[in-house]
Amino acid sequence: LHVDGQKDNEVVFQGDRLESFYDDVSGQWYGIYFQEALPSSINYAIIKNGIAGIHTYSANSANPNYTLQVTNTKILNHASYGVFLYAGSKIKMENCLLAKNGRNSFLVLEGGSFNINHCDLLGYGDSKDQNIAFAVKNYFTQNGVTNVGQILEGKIYNSVIYGSQVDEFALDTLNPDNMVSLNFDFKNCLIRKKEISTHSMFQSVIWNTSPNFTDIEKYDFHFPTSSILNGNANPFYSLPFDLEGNTRSATNPDTGCYEVN
C-alpha cells in the first residue's frame, strides 16, 4: 500500500457514515491492516474513528526493511489502538500525531521494531478502558504458551509521550536466558511516567512537565513558545519540516510533530 497525500489535501480514512453526528464516533470500521506486508508507505493522511488505526502483523521474509513508513499523518480517535505492532513487524514514523485512542496510541505486542522521530504519542482518550499512551510488551501468552519476540530497533527521538494519566509510558519485557535482543533508545523526548527512570536508554529526556497544549478537547496540540517543547529537540536527529510543512530551526528545533513559529 502506498498512500501519497499532500499538505492541506490529505488522504482521509474513516467510516462511511458522513453525517456530522459520526464525526467523532470511534469504532466505525476496523483500520488499515498489514499482514506480512511488502514495503508500504503512508504520507499526509488522516486515519480516524476506527478500532485500530494501523495494525501490522509479522514481517515478510522477503522484506528486510520496514513493513511500513508513516509520515505527516494524524491517527485519531480509535476505539482500541492508534498503531498496533504485533509479532515482529517493523514501522518507521516521522511527523505524526497519535491522540485520543481508546486503549493505547502505540502498542507493541510480542516484539517488533520501531523508529519514531518528531511524533506526538498521546493519550487523552475518553474510553473507560483507556490505558497508557505508549506500551511495549515483547511477549504474549495464549493457551498456556508464552511467545517472546525481539525488539531489534526501539528508537524514539524528539517526541512527546504524554496524556492525562500519571503513567503514559510502559516497557514490559521478558528476556529468557539473555537470548532476546532488546534495543531501546529514547532521546530528547518529553515523557509522562510516575516513576522516573535513570537507565542509560533515556538520554536528554524531560519527565512529567506539561507541554501546555493549546486545546486538547479540540484536538489542537500546538503549544506556546513558553512550552517545555520549544527548542528541546536534538538538531542532529531533527527533520527539516514539521507536520504542517513549517521549517524547523536548524539549531534549536522543537520536540514533537509541530514547530512553533
Coordinates of C-alpha atoms in Angstrom, one line a residue:
L1 CA 0.0 0.0 0.0
H2 CA 1.3 3.5 -0.9
V3 CA -0.8 6.4 0.2
D4 CA 0.5 9.7 -1.1
G5 CA -1.5 12.7 0.1
Q6 CA -0.3 16.3 0.2
K7 CA -0.2 19.1 2.7
D8 CA -3.8 20.5 3.0
N9 CA -5.0 17.7 0.7
E10 CA -4.6 14.7 3.0
V11 CA -6.0 11.2 2.2
V12 CA -8.7 10.5 4.7
F13 CA -9.6 7.1 6.1
Q14 CA -12.8 6.9 8.1
G15 CA -16.2 5.2 8.3
D16 CA -18.8 5.7 5.6
R17 CA -21.3 7.5 7.8
L18 CA -20.8 11.1 6.8
E19 CA -23.4 12.7 8.9
S20 CA -22.0 15.2 11.4
F21 CA -23.1 13.0 14.3
Y22 CA -20.4 10.5 13.4
D23 CA -17.5 12.9 13.1
D24 CA -16.1 11.8 16.4
V25 CA -17.5 8.3 17.0
S26 CA -14.8 5.7 17.2
G27 CA -15.1 2.0 16.2
Q28 CA -16.9 2.7 12.9
W29 CA -14.5 0.5 10.9
Y30 CA -11.5 -1.7 11.8
G31 CA -8.5 0.2 10.4
I32 CA -5.6 -0.4 7.9
Y33 CA -4.3 -4.0 8.4
F34 CA -0.9 -5.1 7.1
Q35 CA -0.1 -8.9 7.3
E36 CA 3.5 -9.8 6.4
A37 CA 3.4 -6.9 4.0
L38 CA 6.0 -5.8 1.5
P39 CA 7.3 -2.3 1.9
S40 CA 4.4 0.1 2.3
S41 CA 4.1 3.9 2.9
I42 CA 1.6 6.4 4.1
N43 CA 2.3 10.2 3.7
Y44 CA -0.1 13.0 4.5
A45 CA -3.1 11.0 5.7
I46 CA -5.8 11.3 8.4
I47 CA -6.8 8.0 9.8
K48 CA -9.7 8.3 12.3
N49 CA -12.7 6.8 14.1
G50 CA -11.8 3.1 13.6
I51 CA -10.9 0.3 16.0
A52 CA -7.1 0.1 15.3
G53 CA -5.9 2.9 13.0
I54 CA -2.9 0.9 11.8
H55 CA -2.3 -2.8 12.6
T56 CA 0.8 -4.6 11.4
Y57 CA 1.3 -8.3 11.9
S58 CA 4.6 -10.1 11.5
A59 CA 7.2 -9.5 8.8
N60 CA 7.6 -10.6 5.2
S61 CA 10.7 -12.7 4.9
A62 CA 11.4 -11.1 1.5
N63 CA 11.4 -7.6 3.1
P64 CA 14.4 -6.9 5.4
N65 CA 13.3 -3.3 5.7
Y66 CA 10.4 -1.5 7.4
T67 CA 6.9 -3.0 6.9
L68 CA 5.5 0.5 6.9
Q69 CA 6.8 4.1 6.8
V70 CA 4.3 6.7 8.0
T71 CA 5.0 10.4 7.6
N72 CA 3.0 13.6 8.1
T73 CA -0.1 11.7 9.3
K74 CA -2.7 12.1 12.0
I75 CA -4.1 8.9 13.7
L76 CA -7.0 9.9 15.9
N77 CA -10.0 8.6 17.9
H78 CA -9.8 4.9 17.5
A79 CA -11.7 2.6 19.9
S80 CA -8.6 0.5 20.8
Y81 CA -5.3 1.4 19.3
G82 CA -3.7 4.1 17.2
V83 CA -0.9 1.9 16.0
F84 CA -0.6 -1.8 16.9
L85 CA 2.6 -3.7 16.1
Y86 CA 2.3 -7.4 16.5
A87 CA 4.7 -10.3 16.2
G88 CA 7.8 -8.8 14.6
S89 CA 6.5 -6.2 12.2
K90 CA 8.6 -3.0 11.6
I91 CA 7.5 0.6 11.4
K92 CA 9.1 4.0 10.9
M93 CA 7.2 7.1 11.8
E94 CA 8.1 10.8 11.3
N95 CA 6.0 14.0 11.9
C96 CA 2.9 12.1 13.1
L97 CA 0.2 12.9 15.7
L98 CA -1.5 10.0 17.5
A99 CA -4.1 11.0 20.1
K100 CA -7.4 10.2 21.8
N101 CA -7.2 6.5 21.0
G102 CA -9.2 4.2 23.3
R103 CA -6.6 1.9 24.9
N104 CA -3.2 2.8 23.5
S105 CA -1.9 5.3 21.0
F106 CA 1.0 3.0 20.2
L107 CA 1.3 -0.7 21.3
V108 CA 3.9 -3.3 20.6
L109 CA 3.0 -6.9 21.4
E110 CA 5.2 -9.9 21.1
G111 CA 8.1 -7.9 19.7
G112 CA 8.7 -5.7 16.7
S113 CA 10.8 -2.8 15.6
F114 CA 10.0 0.9 15.6
N115 CA 11.9 4.1 14.6
I116 CA 9.9 7.2 15.6
N117 CA 11.1 10.8 15.2
H118 CA 9.2 14.1 15.9
C119 CA 5.9 12.5 16.8
D120 CA 3.3 13.1 19.4
L121 CA 2.2 9.8 21.0
L122 CA -0.6 11.0 23.3
G123 CA -3.3 9.7 25.5
Y124 CA -6.4 11.8 26.3
G125 CA -8.8 9.1 25.2
D126 CA -12.4 9.0 26.5
S127 CA -12.8 5.3 26.7
K128 CA -13.4 3.6 30.1
D129 CA -10.7 1.1 29.0
Q130 CA -8.2 3.9 28.5
N131 CA -4.7 2.6 29.0
I132 CA -1.3 4.3 28.7
A133 CA -0.3 6.1 25.5
F134 CA 2.8 4.1 24.7
A135 CA 3.3 0.5 25.7
V136 CA 5.7 -2.3 24.7
K137 CA 5.2 -5.9 25.7
N138 CA 7.6 -8.3 23.9
Y139 CA 5.7 -11.4 24.9
F140 CA 2.2 -12.8 24.5
T141 CA 0.6 -15.8 26.4
Q142 CA -2.1 -17.7 24.7
N143 CA -3.5 -21.2 25.6
G144 CA -0.8 -21.5 28.2
V145 CA 2.1 -20.9 25.8
T146 CA 4.2 -17.7 26.0
N147 CA 5.9 -16.4 22.9
V148 CA 8.7 -14.0 23.3
G149 CA 9.8 -11.6 20.5
Q150 CA 12.8 -9.4 19.7
I151 CA 13.0 -5.6 19.8
L152 CA 15.7 -5.2 17.2
E153 CA 15.1 -1.5 16.9
G154 CA 13.3 0.6 19.5
K155 CA 14.1 4.2 18.8
I156 CA 12.1 7.3 19.8
Y157 CA 13.7 10.7 19.2
N158 CA 12.4 14.2 19.6
S159 CA 8.9 13.1 20.5
V160 CA 6.2 13.6 23.1
I161 CA 4.7 10.7 25.1
Y162 CA 2.1 12.4 27.3
G163 CA -1.6 12.4 28.4
S164 CA -3.9 12.9 31.3
Q165 CA -2.8 9.9 33.4
V166 CA 0.2 9.8 35.7
D167 CA 1.6 6.9 33.7
E168 CA 1.6 7.2 29.9
F169 CA 4.7 5.0 29.2
A170 CA 5.5 1.3 29.9
L171 CA 8.0 -1.3 28.9
D172 CA 7.1 -4.9 29.9
T173 CA 9.8 -7.2 28.6
L174 CA 11.0 -10.8 29.1
N175 CA 14.5 -12.0 28.2
P176 CA 14.7 -15.7 28.9
D177 CA 18.4 -16.9 29.2
N178 CA 19.5 -13.5 27.9
M179 CA 18.9 -14.7 24.3
V180 CA 16.4 -12.0 23.2
S181 CA 17.6 -8.7 21.7
L182 CA 16.1 -5.6 23.4
N183 CA 17.4 -2.4 21.8
F184 CA 15.8 0.7 23.2
D185 CA 16.9 4.2 22.7
F186 CA 15.0 7.3 23.7
K187 CA 16.5 10.7 23.0
N188 CA 15.2 14.3 23.6
C189 CA 11.7 13.2 24.4
L190 CA 9.0 14.5 26.9
I191 CA 7.6 11.5 28.8
R192 CA 5.0 11.3 31.4
K193 CA 5.7 8.4 33.8
K194 CA 5.1 8.1 37.5
E195 CA 8.5 6.5 38.3
I196 CA 11.3 8.4 36.6
S197 CA 14.0 6.1 35.1
T198 CA 17.7 6.8 35.2
H199 CA 18.6 4.0 32.7
S200 CA 21.1 4.8 30.0
M201 CA 18.5 4.1 27.3
F202 CA 16.9 7.5 28.2
Q203 CA 19.1 10.5 27.1
S204 CA 18.1 14.1 27.5
V205 CA 14.6 13.1 28.4
I206 CA 12.3 15.6 30.1
W207 CA 10.0 13.9 32.6
N208 CA 6.4 14.9 33.7
T209 CA 6.3 18.5 32.6
S210 CA 3.1 19.7 31.0
P211 CA 3.5 20.6 27.3
N212 CA 0.7 23.2 27.6
F213 CA -1.1 22.1 24.5
T214 CA -3.5 24.7 23.1
D215 CA -6.8 22.9 23.3
I216 CA -6.9 19.1 23.9
E217 CA -10.7 18.9 23.5
K218 CA -10.5 20.3 20.0
Y219 CA -7.5 18.2 19.0
D220 CA -5.3 21.2 18.9
F221 CA -1.9 20.0 20.1
H222 CA 0.1 23.1 19.2
F223 CA 1.8 24.9 22.1
P224 CA 3.0 28.4 23.1
T225 CA 6.7 29.5 22.9
S226 CA 6.7 29.2 26.7
S227 CA 6.2 25.4 26.5
I228 CA 9.0 23.0 27.5
L229 CA 8.8 21.6 24.0
N230 CA 10.1 24.8 22.5
G231 CA 13.8 24.3 21.4
N232 CA 14.4 21.0 23.2
A233 CA 14.7 18.6 20.3
N234 CA 18.1 17.3 19.2
P235 CA 19.1 19.1 16.0
F236 CA 21.4 16.2 14.9
Y237 CA 18.4 13.9 14.5
S238 CA 15.9 16.6 13.6
L239 CA 13.7 16.8 10.4
P240 CA 13.8 19.9 8.2
F241 CA 10.0 20.4 8.3
D242 CA 7.2 19.7 10.7
L243 CA 3.8 18.1 10.2
E244 CA 2.4 21.3 8.7
G245 CA 5.3 22.0 6.4
N246 CA 6.9 24.7 8.7
T247 CA 10.6 24.9 8.6
R248 CA 12.3 23.6 11.8
S249 CA 15.1 25.5 13.5
A250 CA 18.5 24.1 12.4
T251 CA 19.9 24.7 15.9
N252 CA 17.0 24.6 18.4
P253 CA 14.1 22.6 16.9
D254 CA 11.0 21.9 18.9
T255 CA 10.1 18.5 20.4
G256 CA 7.1 16.7 18.8
C257 CA 5.4 17.0 15.5
Y258 CA 4.9 20.8 15.5
E259 CA 7.4 23.7 15.3
V260 CA 6.4 26.9 17.0
N261 CA 6.5 29.9 14.7

